Short mmCIF file of C-alpha atoms in Angstrom, two decimals:
data_model
loop_
_atom_site.label_atom_id
_atom_site.label_comp_id
_atom_site.label_asym_id
_atom_site.label_seq_id
_atom_site.Cartn_x
_atom_site.Cartn_y
_atom_site.Cartn_z
CA MET A 444 0.00 0.00 0.00
CA THR A 445 1.42 3.36 -0.92
CA ILE A 446 0.53 6.89 -0.08
CA LEU A 447 -0.06 8.41 -3.49
CA ASN A 448 1.62 11.73 -3.97
CA PRO A 449 2.46 12.65 -0.44
CA ARG A 450 2.67 16.37 0.14
CA ILE A 451 5.89 17.08 1.88
CA GLY A 452 6.17 20.15 4.09
CA GLY A 453 8.92 21.94 5.95
CA MET A 454 8.09 20.44 9.29
CA LEU A 455 8.24 16.92 7.85
CA VAL A 456 11.69 17.64 6.45
CA GLY A 457 12.70 18.86 9.90
CA TYR A 458 11.25 15.70 11.45
CA TYR A 459 13.09 13.50 9.00
CA ARG A 460 16.41 15.15 9.79
CA LEU A 461 15.75 14.42 13.47
CA CYS A 462 14.31 10.93 13.29
CA PRO A 463 12.92 9.10 10.24
CA ARG A 464 10.57 7.14 12.50
CA LYS A 465 8.94 10.36 13.67
CA ALA A 466 8.45 11.38 10.03
CA TRP A 467 6.92 8.00 9.17
CA LEU A 468 4.50 8.07 12.10
CA SER A 469 3.32 11.60 11.41
CA MET A 470 2.79 10.77 7.71
CA ARG A 471 0.47 8.00 8.91
CA GLY A 472 -1.60 10.53 10.82
CA LEU A 473 -0.20 9.33 14.15
CA TRP A 474 0.37 12.66 15.85
CA MET A 475 1.62 13.16 19.33
CA GLU A 476 1.94 16.93 19.32
CA GLN A 477 -1.38 17.46 21.08
CA GLU A 478 0.14 15.82 24.14
CA SER A 479 3.25 17.91 24.35
CA ASP A 480 3.53 21.01 26.49
CA ALA A 481 6.70 22.02 24.65
CA VAL A 482 4.88 22.00 21.31
CA ALA A 483 1.94 23.96 22.77
CA LEU A 484 4.40 26.53 24.11
CA GLY A 485 6.10 26.77 20.73
CA ARG A 486 2.80 27.35 19.00
CA LEU A 487 1.86 30.04 21.50
CA LEU A 488 5.23 31.69 20.95
CA ASP A 489 4.70 31.73 17.20
CA ASP A 490 1.22 33.22 17.66
CA HIS A 491 2.33 35.98 19.97
CA SER A 492 5.67 37.01 18.46
CA TYR A 493 6.24 39.61 15.76
CA ASP A 494 2.60 40.57 15.56
CA ARG A 495 3.18 43.49 13.20
CA ASP A 496 4.67 41.38 10.41
CA GLU A 497 3.05 39.34 7.73
CA LYS A 498 2.75 35.79 8.98
CA HIS A 499 1.99 32.29 7.73
CA LEU A 500 2.69 32.50 4.03
CA THR A 501 2.10 29.31 2.04
CA ILE A 502 4.36 28.33 -0.86
CA ASP A 503 3.78 25.39 -3.24
CA ALA A 504 6.29 23.81 -5.57
CA GLU A 505 7.14 20.57 -7.30
CA ALA A 506 10.40 18.76 -6.57
CA PRO A 507 12.56 17.50 -9.46
CA ASP A 508 11.24 13.96 -8.80
CA GLY A 509 7.64 15.15 -9.06
CA THR A 510 6.84 15.20 -5.35
CA GLU A 511 4.43 17.92 -4.30
CA LEU A 512 6.00 20.29 -1.85
CA VAL A 513 4.32 22.77 0.40
CA GLY A 514 5.77 25.25 2.84
CA LYS A 515 4.11 27.31 5.54
CA VAL A 516 6.53 30.04 6.47
CA ASP A 517 6.15 31.44 9.98
CA ARG A 518 6.92 35.04 9.01
CA THR A 519 8.16 36.86 5.93
CA ASN A 520 9.87 40.14 5.30
CA LEU A 521 9.28 40.45 1.57
CA LYS A 522 10.78 43.92 1.27
CA ASN A 523 14.16 42.72 2.45
CA GLY A 524 13.69 39.23 1.01
CA VAL A 525 13.93 37.26 4.26
CA LEU A 526 11.98 34.18 5.35
CA HIS A 527 11.79 33.86 9.12
CA GLU A 528 11.21 30.82 11.25
CA THR A 529 10.38 31.30 14.92
CA LYS A 530 11.74 28.75 17.36
CA LYS A 531 11.59 28.36 21.09
CA GLY A 532 15.11 27.16 21.76
CA ARG A 533 18.23 26.05 20.01
CA ALA A 534 17.96 22.34 20.62
CA CYS A 535 17.76 20.48 17.31
CA GLU A 536 19.14 23.57 15.58
CA ASP A 537 20.40 21.65 12.59
CA SER A 538 16.92 20.38 11.76
CA HIS A 539 15.59 23.95 12.11
CA ARG A 540 18.15 25.13 9.56
CA TRP A 541 17.04 22.47 7.12
CA GLN A 542 13.46 23.54 7.56
CA VAL A 543 14.33 27.13 6.55
CA ARG A 544 16.51 25.91 3.68
CA PHE A 545 13.54 23.89 2.50
CA TYR A 546 11.43 27.07 2.30
CA LEU A 547 14.21 28.86 0.44
CA TRP A 548 14.39 25.91 -1.93
CA LEU A 549 10.66 26.23 -2.68
CA LEU A 550 11.23 29.82 -3.80
CA TYR A 551 14.23 28.71 -5.84
CA LEU A 552 12.16 26.01 -7.56
CA ASN A 553 9.53 28.60 -8.40
CA GLY A 554 12.21 30.92 -9.72
CA VAL A 555 11.34 33.65 -7.24
CA THR A 556 14.04 36.17 -6.43
CA ARG A 557 14.15 39.63 -4.92
CA SER A 558 13.54 42.60 -7.20
CA ASN A 559 17.30 43.12 -7.54
CA GLY A 560 17.77 39.56 -8.74
CA HIS A 561 19.39 38.23 -5.54
CA PRO A 562 17.91 35.12 -3.94
CA PHE A 563 15.92 35.27 -0.71
CA THR A 564 17.68 34.51 2.54
CA GLY A 565 16.42 32.88 5.69
CA GLN A 566 16.62 33.62 9.36
CA LEU A 567 15.98 31.63 12.50
CA ASP A 568 14.47 33.74 15.27
CA TYR A 569 14.72 32.81 18.91
CA PRO A 570 12.58 35.47 20.60
CA LEU A 571 13.04 33.94 24.05
CA LEU A 572 16.81 34.00 23.67
CA ARG A 573 16.72 37.36 21.88
CA ARG A 574 18.90 35.92 19.17
CA THR A 575 18.73 35.38 15.45
CA GLU A 576 20.72 33.29 13.03
CA PRO A 577 21.00 33.76 9.27
CA VAL A 578 20.40 30.76 7.02
CA THR A 579 21.35 30.60 3.36
CA LEU A 580 20.86 28.07 0.61
CA ASP A 581 23.78 26.96 -1.56
CA ALA A 582 24.12 24.44 -4.36
CA GLU A 583 25.14 21.63 -2.02
CA HIS A 584 22.05 22.17 0.10
CA ILE A 585 19.86 21.99 -2.98
CA THR A 586 21.18 18.53 -3.88
CA GLU A 587 20.85 17.43 -0.29
CA LEU A 588 17.23 18.64 -0.10
CA ALA A 589 16.34 16.80 -3.30
CA THR A 590 17.82 13.60 -1.82
CA THR A 591 16.00 14.15 1.47
CA VAL A 592 12.66 14.58 -0.28
CA SER A 593 13.15 11.37 -2.28
CA ALA A 594 14.12 9.57 0.90
CA ILE A 595 10.97 10.79 2.68
CA ARG A 596 8.93 9.63 -0.26
CA ALA A 597 10.57 6.25 -0.06
CA ILE A 598 9.81 5.79 3.64
CA ALA A 599 6.22 6.91 3.03
CA ASP A 600 5.82 3.75 0.97
CA GLN A 601 7.35 1.59 3.68
CA GLU A 602 4.90 -0.80 5.36
CA THR A 603 6.63 -0.76 8.72
CA PRO A 604 8.12 2.17 10.62
CA PRO A 605 11.86 2.87 10.63
CA PRO A 606 13.56 1.75 13.86
CA ARG A 607 13.67 3.83 17.01
CA LEU A 608 16.69 6.04 17.43
CA GLY A 609 17.38 4.45 20.79
CA LYS A 610 19.10 7.58 22.12
CA ARG A 611 17.33 7.82 25.46
CA SER A 612 18.62 11.25 26.41
CA PHE A 613 17.35 12.56 23.09
CA CYS A 614 14.09 10.63 22.91
CA THR A 615 12.89 11.58 26.40
CA LYS A 616 12.30 15.12 25.15
CA CYS A 617 10.33 14.00 22.10
CA ALA A 618 6.54 14.29 22.00
CA PHE A 619 6.46 10.79 20.48
CA GLU A 620 8.34 9.20 23.38
CA GLU A 621 5.40 7.22 24.77
CA LEU A 622 4.31 6.06 21.35
CA CYS A 623 7.77 4.61 20.76
CA TYR A 624 8.72 3.35 24.23
CA GLY A 625 5.55 3.29 26.39
CA MET B 851 -3.81 19.59 35.33
CA LYS B 852 -6.82 18.04 33.67
CA ARG B 853 -8.82 15.55 35.72
CA PRO B 854 -12.02 13.64 35.24
CA HIS B 855 -14.96 15.27 37.04
CA TYR B 856 -17.69 13.17 38.61
CA LEU B 857 -21.06 14.85 39.12
CA PHE B 858 -23.48 13.14 41.50
CA SER B 859 -25.90 16.03 41.92
CA SER B 860 -28.90 16.61 39.72
CA GLY B 861 -29.51 19.82 37.87
CA ARG B 862 -28.65 21.66 34.72
CA LEU B 863 -25.11 21.62 33.41
CA ARG B 864 -24.52 24.63 31.25
CA ARG B 865 -21.96 26.62 29.44
CA GLN B 866 -21.52 29.90 31.21
CA HIS B 867 -19.36 32.34 29.27
CA ASN B 868 -16.35 30.16 28.57
CA THR B 869 -16.63 27.73 31.38
CA LEU B 870 -18.94 25.14 32.91
CA CYS B 871 -21.53 25.63 35.60
CA LEU B 872 -23.82 23.23 37.40
CA GLU B 873 -27.13 24.67 38.58
CA ARG B 874 -28.36 22.29 41.22
CA THR B 875 -31.89 21.15 41.82
CA THR B 876 -33.52 19.94 44.98
CA GLY B 877 -35.71 16.95 45.56
CA GLU B 878 -35.56 13.24 45.21
CA ARG B 879 -34.99 11.80 41.78
CA LEU B 880 -37.18 8.83 40.93
CA PRO B 881 -36.46 6.34 38.17
CA ASP B 882 -39.02 6.19 35.38
CA ASP B 883 -41.90 6.20 37.81
CA ALA B 884 -43.93 8.96 36.27
CA PRO B 885 -46.38 7.46 33.76
CA ASP B 886 -46.77 10.82 32.05
CA ASP B 887 -43.03 11.52 32.06
CA GLU B 888 -42.53 14.42 29.69
CA GLY B 889 -38.79 14.52 30.06
CA LEU B 890 -38.95 17.68 32.12
CA PRO B 891 -36.52 18.13 34.98
CA SER B 892 -37.90 16.22 37.95
CA ALA B 893 -37.03 18.93 40.44
CA GLU B 894 -36.90 22.69 40.76
CA ALA B 895 -33.69 24.65 40.66
CA ASP B 896 -32.75 25.72 44.16
CA GLY B 897 -30.53 28.56 43.08
CA ALA B 898 -27.26 26.85 44.07
CA ARG B 899 -24.68 27.20 41.34
CA SER B 900 -21.23 25.65 41.11
CA PRO B 901 -19.09 26.99 38.32
CA PHE B 902 -15.95 25.01 37.57
CA PRO B 903 -13.15 25.71 35.08
CA VAL B 904 -13.38 23.86 31.81
CA GLU B 905 -9.59 23.85 31.47
CA ALA B 906 -9.35 21.44 34.40
CA VAL B 907 -11.84 18.96 32.97
CA ASP B 908 -10.49 15.90 31.22
CA SER B 909 -13.83 14.10 31.03
CA LEU B 910 -17.21 14.22 32.74
CA TYR B 911 -19.06 11.44 34.55
CA LEU B 912 -22.72 12.20 35.14
CA PHE B 913 -24.34 10.08 37.84
CA GLY B 914 -27.20 12.45 38.63
CA GLU B 915 -30.11 13.59 36.51
CA ILE B 916 -28.57 16.28 34.37
CA ASP B 917 -30.18 18.59 31.84
CA ILE B 918 -28.02 19.66 28.93
CA ASN B 919 -28.57 21.65 25.76
CA SER B 920 -26.90 21.71 22.37
CA LYS B 921 -24.88 24.77 23.29
CA LEU B 922 -23.20 22.72 25.99
CA VAL B 923 -22.69 19.77 23.65
CA THR B 924 -20.96 22.06 21.15
CA PHE B 925 -18.81 23.52 23.89
CA LEU B 926 -17.77 20.10 25.21
CA GLY B 927 -17.00 19.12 21.63
CA GLN B 928 -14.76 22.12 21.10
CA GLN B 929 -12.96 21.41 24.34
CA GLY B 930 -12.55 17.72 23.49
CA ILE B 931 -14.28 16.52 26.67
CA PRO B 932 -15.93 13.08 26.50
CA THR B 933 -18.98 12.77 28.75
CA PHE B 934 -20.11 9.47 30.24
CA PHE B 935 -23.70 8.96 31.35
CA TYR B 936 -24.90 6.59 34.03
CA ASP B 937 -28.50 5.70 34.82
CA TYR B 938 -30.25 5.81 38.17
CA TYR B 939 -28.85 2.40 39.11
CA GLY B 940 -25.30 3.31 38.24
CA ASN B 941 -25.28 1.36 34.99
CA TYR B 942 -23.21 2.88 32.25
CA THR B 943 -25.58 4.03 29.50
CA ALA B 944 -23.90 6.29 26.96
CA THR B 945 -20.96 8.42 25.98
CA LEU B 946 -21.05 11.78 24.31
CA PHE B 947 -17.91 11.92 22.24
CA PRO B 948 -16.50 15.05 20.65
CA ARG B 949 -16.01 14.88 16.91
CA GLU B 950 -12.97 12.72 16.30
CA GLY B 951 -9.88 14.49 17.45
CA GLN B 952 -7.29 12.04 16.24
CA LEU B 953 -7.68 10.36 12.91
CA SER B 954 -5.44 8.06 10.98
CA GLY B 955 -7.06 6.32 8.06
CA ARG B 956 -4.07 4.06 7.62
CA LEU B 957 -4.18 2.88 11.20
CA ARG B 958 -7.89 2.17 10.98
CA VAL B 959 -7.31 0.08 7.86
CA ASP B 960 -4.56 -1.81 9.70
CA GLN B 961 -6.88 -2.33 12.64
CA ALA B 962 -9.55 -3.80 10.38
CA ARG B 963 -7.01 -5.94 8.56
CA HIS B 964 -5.88 -7.48 11.83
CA TYR B 965 -9.49 -8.20 12.69
CA LEU B 966 -10.33 -9.79 9.35
CA SER B 967 -7.40 -12.17 9.34
CA GLY B 968 -8.29 -14.95 11.76
CA LYS B 969 -4.64 -15.64 12.52
CA ARG B 970 -3.71 -12.06 13.27
CA ARG B 971 -6.84 -11.54 15.32
CA LEU B 972 -6.07 -14.59 17.43
CA VAL B 973 -2.56 -13.34 18.16
CA LEU B 974 -3.95 -10.16 19.69
CA ALA B 975 -6.89 -11.82 21.43
CA ARG B 976 -4.55 -14.35 23.03
CA ALA B 977 -2.26 -11.59 24.20
CA PHE B 978 -5.16 -9.93 26.04
CA VAL B 979 -6.18 -13.16 27.77
CA GLU B 980 -2.60 -14.07 28.56
CA ALA B 981 -1.96 -10.69 30.21
CA ALA B 982 -5.24 -10.87 32.13
CA LEU B 983 -4.28 -14.33 33.38
CA PHE B 984 -0.84 -13.14 34.43
CA ASN B 985 -2.32 -10.27 36.41
CA ILE B 986 -4.91 -12.55 38.00
CA GLU B 987 -2.10 -14.82 39.16
CA ARG B 988 -0.33 -11.80 40.58
CA VAL B 989 -3.40 -10.88 42.62
CA ILE B 990 -3.72 -14.46 43.86
CA LYS B 991 -0.08 -14.61 44.84
CA TYR B 992 -0.44 -11.33 46.69
CA TYR B 993 -3.07 -12.80 49.01
CA GLN B 994 -1.73 -16.34 49.13
CA PRO B 995 0.83 -15.94 51.95
CA ARG B 996 -1.88 -14.81 54.39
CA LEU B 997 -3.95 -17.94 53.99
CA VAL B 998 -3.62 -21.17 55.97
CA GLY B 999 -5.00 -24.68 56.02
CA GLU B 1000 -7.84 -25.51 53.69
CA GLU B 1001 -7.83 -22.08 52.11
CA GLN B 1002 -4.15 -22.32 51.28
CA ALA B 1003 -4.77 -25.73 49.71
CA ALA B 1004 -7.63 -24.29 47.60
CA VAL B 1005 -5.38 -21.50 46.32
CA GLN B 1006 -2.60 -23.93 45.47
CA ALA B 1007 -5.02 -26.17 43.61
CA THR B 1008 -6.33 -23.17 41.64
CA LEU B 1009 -2.82 -22.07 40.73
CA VAL B 1010 -2.18 -25.52 39.30
CA GLU B 1011 -5.42 -25.35 37.31
CA LEU B 1012 -4.54 -21.87 36.06
CA LYS B 1013 -1.20 -23.17 34.89
CA LYS B 1014 -3.05 -25.74 32.81
CA ASP B 1015 -5.23 -22.97 31.40
CA ARG B 1016 -2.10 -21.03 30.52
CA GLU B 1017 -0.80 -24.04 28.63
CA ALA B 1018 -4.13 -24.34 26.85
CA LEU B 1019 -3.90 -20.78 25.52
CA PRO B 1020 -1.46 -21.38 22.63
CA LEU B 1021 -3.57 -24.37 21.55
CA THR B 1022 -6.73 -22.34 21.08
CA VAL B 1023 -7.58 -22.23 17.41
CA ASP B 1024 -10.42 -19.76 17.36
CA ILE B 1025 -11.91 -16.93 19.38
CA HIS B 1026 -14.68 -19.18 20.61
CA THR B 1027 -12.42 -21.64 22.40
CA LEU B 1028 -10.29 -18.77 23.63
CA MET B 1029 -13.34 -17.16 25.21
CA ALA B 1030 -14.16 -20.49 26.84
CA VAL B 1031 -10.68 -20.66 28.40
CA GLU B 1032 -11.05 -17.08 29.54
CA GLY B 1033 -14.38 -17.84 31.19
CA ARG B 1034 -12.88 -20.84 32.94
CA ILE B 1035 -10.02 -18.74 34.29
CA ARG B 1036 -12.42 -16.17 35.72
CA ASP B 1037 -14.60 -18.87 37.30
CA ARG B 1038 -11.68 -20.41 39.13
CA TYR B 1039 -10.49 -17.01 40.21
CA TYR B 1040 -13.86 -15.83 41.54
CA ARG B 1041 -14.19 -19.01 43.57
CA LEU B 1042 -11.19 -17.88 45.61
CA TRP B 1043 -12.64 -14.52 46.48
CA PRO B 1044 -14.29 -15.54 49.78
CA HIS B 1045 -10.84 -16.72 50.95
CA PHE B 1046 -9.22 -13.43 50.01
CA LEU B 1047 -11.91 -11.44 51.77
CA GLY B 1048 -11.51 -13.40 55.00
CA PRO B 1049 -14.25 -15.23 56.96
CA GLU B 1050 -15.69 -12.11 58.55
CA VAL B 1051 -16.18 -10.09 55.37
CA ALA B 1052 -17.13 -13.17 53.36
CA ALA B 1053 -19.92 -13.89 55.84
CA ARG B 1054 -21.32 -10.39 55.41
CA PHE B 1055 -20.94 -10.43 51.63
CA PRO B 1056 -21.64 -13.93 50.33
CA PHE B 1057 -20.40 -14.55 46.81
CA ASN B 1058 -21.11 -17.67 44.79
CA LYS B 1059 -20.71 -16.77 41.19
CA ARG B 1060 -20.57 -13.85 38.85
CA GLU B 1061 -24.01 -12.65 37.83
CA ARG B 1062 -24.95 -9.47 36.05
CA ARG B 1063 -28.03 -7.84 34.58
CA PRO B 1064 -29.06 -7.44 37.25
CA PRO B 1065 -26.22 -8.09 39.72
CA SER B 1066 -27.55 -10.55 42.29
CA ASN B 1067 -25.64 -9.50 45.39
CA GLU B 1068 -23.31 -6.88 46.79
CA LEU B 1069 -20.11 -8.28 45.32
CA ASN B 1070 -21.64 -8.65 41.89
CA ALA B 1071 -22.90 -5.08 42.11
CA LEU B 1072 -19.40 -3.90 43.00
CA ILE B 1073 -17.78 -5.88 40.20
CA SER B 1074 -20.27 -4.50 37.69
CA PHE B 1075 -19.81 -0.92 38.80
CA GLY B 1076 -16.02 -1.23 39.04
CA ASN B 1077 -15.77 -2.83 35.62
CA SER B 1078 -17.85 -0.08 34.07
CA LEU B 1079 -15.53 2.53 35.59
CA CYS B 1080 -12.53 0.65 34.25
CA TYR B 1081 -14.14 0.36 30.87
CA SER B 1082 -14.89 4.06 30.56
CA THR B 1083 -11.41 4.99 31.77
CA VAL B 1084 -9.84 2.83 29.07
CA LEU B 1085 -12.25 4.32 26.57
CA ARG B 1086 -11.22 7.85 27.38
CA GLN B 1087 -7.61 6.84 26.81
CA ILE B 1088 -8.41 5.16 23.49
CA TYR B 1089 -10.18 8.34 22.51
CA ARG B 1090 -6.93 10.29 22.89
CA THR B 1091 -5.23 8.02 20.37
CA ALA B 1092 -6.01 7.31 16.73
CA LEU B 1093 -7.39 3.83 17.52
CA ASP B 1094 -10.95 3.05 16.51
CA PRO B 1095 -12.74 1.89 19.68
CA THR B 1096 -15.25 -0.24 17.77
CA ILE B 1097 -12.77 -2.63 16.15
CA ALA B 1098 -11.77 -5.23 18.72
CA TYR B 1099 -10.09 -8.63 18.76
CA LEU B 1100 -11.09 -10.64 21.80
CA HIS B 1101 -14.63 -9.30 21.96
CA GLU B 1102 -16.74 -9.25 18.85
CA PRO B 1103 -16.79 -5.70 17.42
CA GLY B 1104 -20.03 -3.96 18.20
CA ASP B 1105 -21.15 -6.47 20.79
CA ARG B 1106 -22.62 -4.21 23.41
CA ARG B 1107 -20.23 -1.32 23.69
CA PHE B 1108 -16.99 0.00 22.27
CA SER B 1109 -15.43 -3.43 22.19
CA LEU B 1110 -11.79 -2.40 22.03
CA ALA B 1111 -12.20 -0.84 25.47
CA LEU B 1112 -13.53 -4.19 26.71
CA ASP B 1113 -10.45 -5.94 25.32
CA LEU B 1114 -8.01 -3.59 26.99
CA ALA B 1115 -10.01 -3.36 30.23
CA GLU B 1116 -9.64 -7.15 30.54
CA VAL B 1117 -5.93 -6.63 31.21
CA PHE B 1118 -6.43 -4.01 33.92
CA LYS B 1119 -9.41 -5.34 35.81
CA PRO B 1120 -7.48 -7.62 38.20
CA LEU B 1121 -5.06 -4.87 39.13
CA LEU B 1122 -7.44 -1.93 39.38
CA VAL B 1123 -10.99 -3.16 39.95
CA ASP B 1124 -10.53 -6.38 41.91
CA ARG B 1125 -7.94 -5.04 44.30
CA MET B 1126 -10.05 -1.95 44.83
CA ILE B 1127 -12.98 -4.16 45.84
CA PHE B 1128 -10.90 -6.16 48.33
CA ARG B 1129 -9.52 -3.01 49.80
CA LEU B 1130 -12.87 -1.25 50.21
CA LEU B 1131 -14.55 -4.28 51.78
CA LYS B 1132 -11.71 -5.37 54.02
CA THR B 1133 -11.15 -1.92 55.48
CA GLY B 1134 -14.88 -1.59 56.07
CA GLU B 1135 -15.09 1.57 53.99
CA LEU B 1136 -17.99 -0.09 52.25
CA ASN B 1137 -20.56 -1.92 54.37
CA PRO B 1138 -24.00 -3.46 53.77
CA LYS B 1139 -25.76 -0.12 54.21
CA HIS B 1140 -24.11 1.09 51.00
CA PHE B 1141 -26.19 -1.36 48.99
CA GLU B 1142 -29.87 -1.54 48.24
CA LYS B 1143 -32.00 -4.20 46.61
CA TYR B 1144 -34.75 -3.56 44.16
CA LEU B 1145 -36.14 -4.97 40.92
CA GLY B 1146 -34.54 -8.30 41.74
CA GLY B 1147 -31.05 -6.83 41.73
CA CYS B 1148 -28.55 -5.34 44.12
CA TYR B 1149 -27.12 -1.89 43.58
CA LEU B 1150 -24.79 0.57 45.21
CA THR B 1151 -26.43 3.53 46.87
CA GLU B 1152 -25.34 7.02 45.94
CA ALA B 1153 -23.17 7.21 49.05
CA GLY B 1154 -21.63 3.86 48.12
CA ARG B 1155 -20.97 4.99 44.58
CA LYS B 1156 -19.26 8.12 45.85
CA ILE B 1157 -16.91 6.04 47.97
CA VAL B 1158 -16.04 3.76 45.06
CA VAL B 1159 -15.55 6.62 42.60
CA SER B 1160 -13.35 8.67 44.88
CA HIS B 1161 -11.23 5.63 45.65
CA TRP B 1162 -11.06 4.78 41.95
CA ASP B 1163 -9.98 8.29 41.06
CA GLU B 1164 -7.26 8.23 43.67
CA ARG B 1165 -6.06 4.81 42.55
CA LEU B 1166 -5.75 5.94 38.94
CA SER B 1167 -3.38 8.72 39.87
CA GLN B 1168 -1.09 6.46 41.86
CA THR B 1169 2.25 5.98 40.15
CA VAL B 1170 4.73 3.19 39.66
CA GLN B 1171 8.28 3.38 38.40
CA HIS B 1172 8.20 2.36 34.75
CA ARG B 1173 10.96 -0.03 33.85
CA THR B 1174 11.81 0.93 30.29
CA MET B 1175 10.78 4.58 30.34
CA ASN B 1176 12.65 5.07 33.59
CA LYS B 1177 10.14 7.45 35.10
CA LYS B 1178 7.04 7.42 37.23
CA VAL B 1179 3.85 6.57 35.42
CA SER B 1180 0.31 6.63 36.80
CA TYR B 1181 -2.04 3.66 36.50
CA GLU B 1182 -4.20 5.68 34.17
CA ARG B 1183 -1.21 6.46 31.97
CA LEU B 1184 -0.40 2.74 31.81
CA MET B 1185 -3.72 2.34 29.99
CA ARG B 1186 -2.58 4.89 27.43
CA HIS B 1187 0.70 3.01 27.00
CA GLU B 1188 -1.37 -0.07 26.30
CA CYS B 1189 -3.06 1.79 23.44
CA TYR B 1190 0.31 2.84 22.06
CA LYS B 1191 1.61 -0.72 22.26
CA LEU B 1192 -1.37 -1.78 20.23
CA VAL B 1193 -0.65 0.96 17.67
CA ARG B 1194 2.92 -0.28 17.41
CA HIS B 1195 1.74 -3.83 16.90
CA LEU B 1196 -0.69 -2.75 14.19
CA CYS B 1197 2.07 -0.86 12.37
CA ASP B 1198 4.63 -3.61 12.68
CA PRO B 1199 3.30 -6.93 14.01
CA VAL B 1200 6.61 -8.69 13.48
CA GLY B 1201 9.09 -6.21 14.88
CA ASP B 1202 6.87 -4.83 17.64
CA LEU B 1203 4.71 -7.69 18.85
CA TYR B 1204 2.03 -6.64 21.33
CA GLN B 1205 2.49 -8.02 24.76
CA GLY B 1206 -0.23 -7.11 27.22
CA PHE B 1207 0.62 -5.25 30.38
CA HIS B 1208 2.13 -7.48 33.08
CA MET B 1209 2.24 -6.22 36.64
CA TRP B 1210 5.84 -6.05 37.71
CA TRP B 1211 5.28 -5.47 41.39
#
């Protein structure tokens, strides 16, 4: 049984970079986020930060392998050509970066640039830490993203879930902990 | 912290602004005795109002005669609060479920697939019975050291018989024979109850065999009421997962209630319900005046029900140290883990075989 044409979003890419099992479970509709206080806090933070800016922009694109891609960007600054992603803390920072790169890639696939011809850039915002971090997309990242998307598509077709990570210190903070270990 | 709320009073439960409020009524509530019953509230509001915060409500248990309107139903739906209704006698009658919160089409298909294949269904059904048997043995072994003489001999003999039943489990070829083994196990187990209760309590509460609809004596009434609490607690956990409560393995889907809750409750009844009953009777918290007989049956009085429910609620929040998660987990949460184990089995029956919950203490 296959999931026909899965729509892959930025959060799923982030999940996959963290733990393929988490990506597989959430593609099956097995969500654990409603249980997690950390996720609820993150959502609240996104809702209440940067209220004056344009928020929640949706971008669609098609990957080179034909997969439908969709991105919901937390916040955009179109004048300066920056896509922002709001995060609570810097744990799992690498997966956050890939999420922003994924959004930048969507613009790249659509051929969207700033009015002066330069590509958009990304930025991770940590309002609680009062810090920001720039994120850019280079050629290497583009290849990597294409591979990641194909890999996600491949696990979507998998009958059984990928194995647990088995890193207890890491997994105890995951919303899916009880679903995997309970 | 969200908790289940148990309402024993009668009155009107309403949405007030963005929270819940119970407007109490006075007067005795009588069961179906009015020939011209028009469904109107059977008592007048006495002006007493108890507002309580909706944020703290995990689920509602209504034991009184409660009026509701669609505004409240919508509100409970938005807040994701399941509401369980009980009739005058304390029998579970209905659940008001919010529109499905958690949905996974793929999981539901897997659930059905495991039901349709006789082999796969048997694997799960056996696991439920096996775990129930293990926990029954645990309860027996807990009380065994206190018994002497004839009683001790009876327990020993039963343990031997149960061992035979355990060996019979893998040989069962269909659900029918499995159910027969399960019934046999329960029979043997119930026959030991007078020993566990001790001569004094057993004399006050005679118990021959399990009878329901209506329960024939005090112990049967307690078992029925306790089981229905266990059942609805499991159900409210299933509801928080993507599992479909109607597709079950040991019980036939659709027979009586949400059958999956019956399957999972089977595993927890010895630990939670049976030990609660022993405790309440042996400490004298419950005594004969908490029961009343009518219509050929025996039922708990309202005061008796309150004692059982408050004890049940307390028991659910007790914690044990979980062995693989390495943290404290409440009894209620163990039921949720059971749902997750089932989800894992349904996703990957080979790599993540379901093994029912075994008491480890």
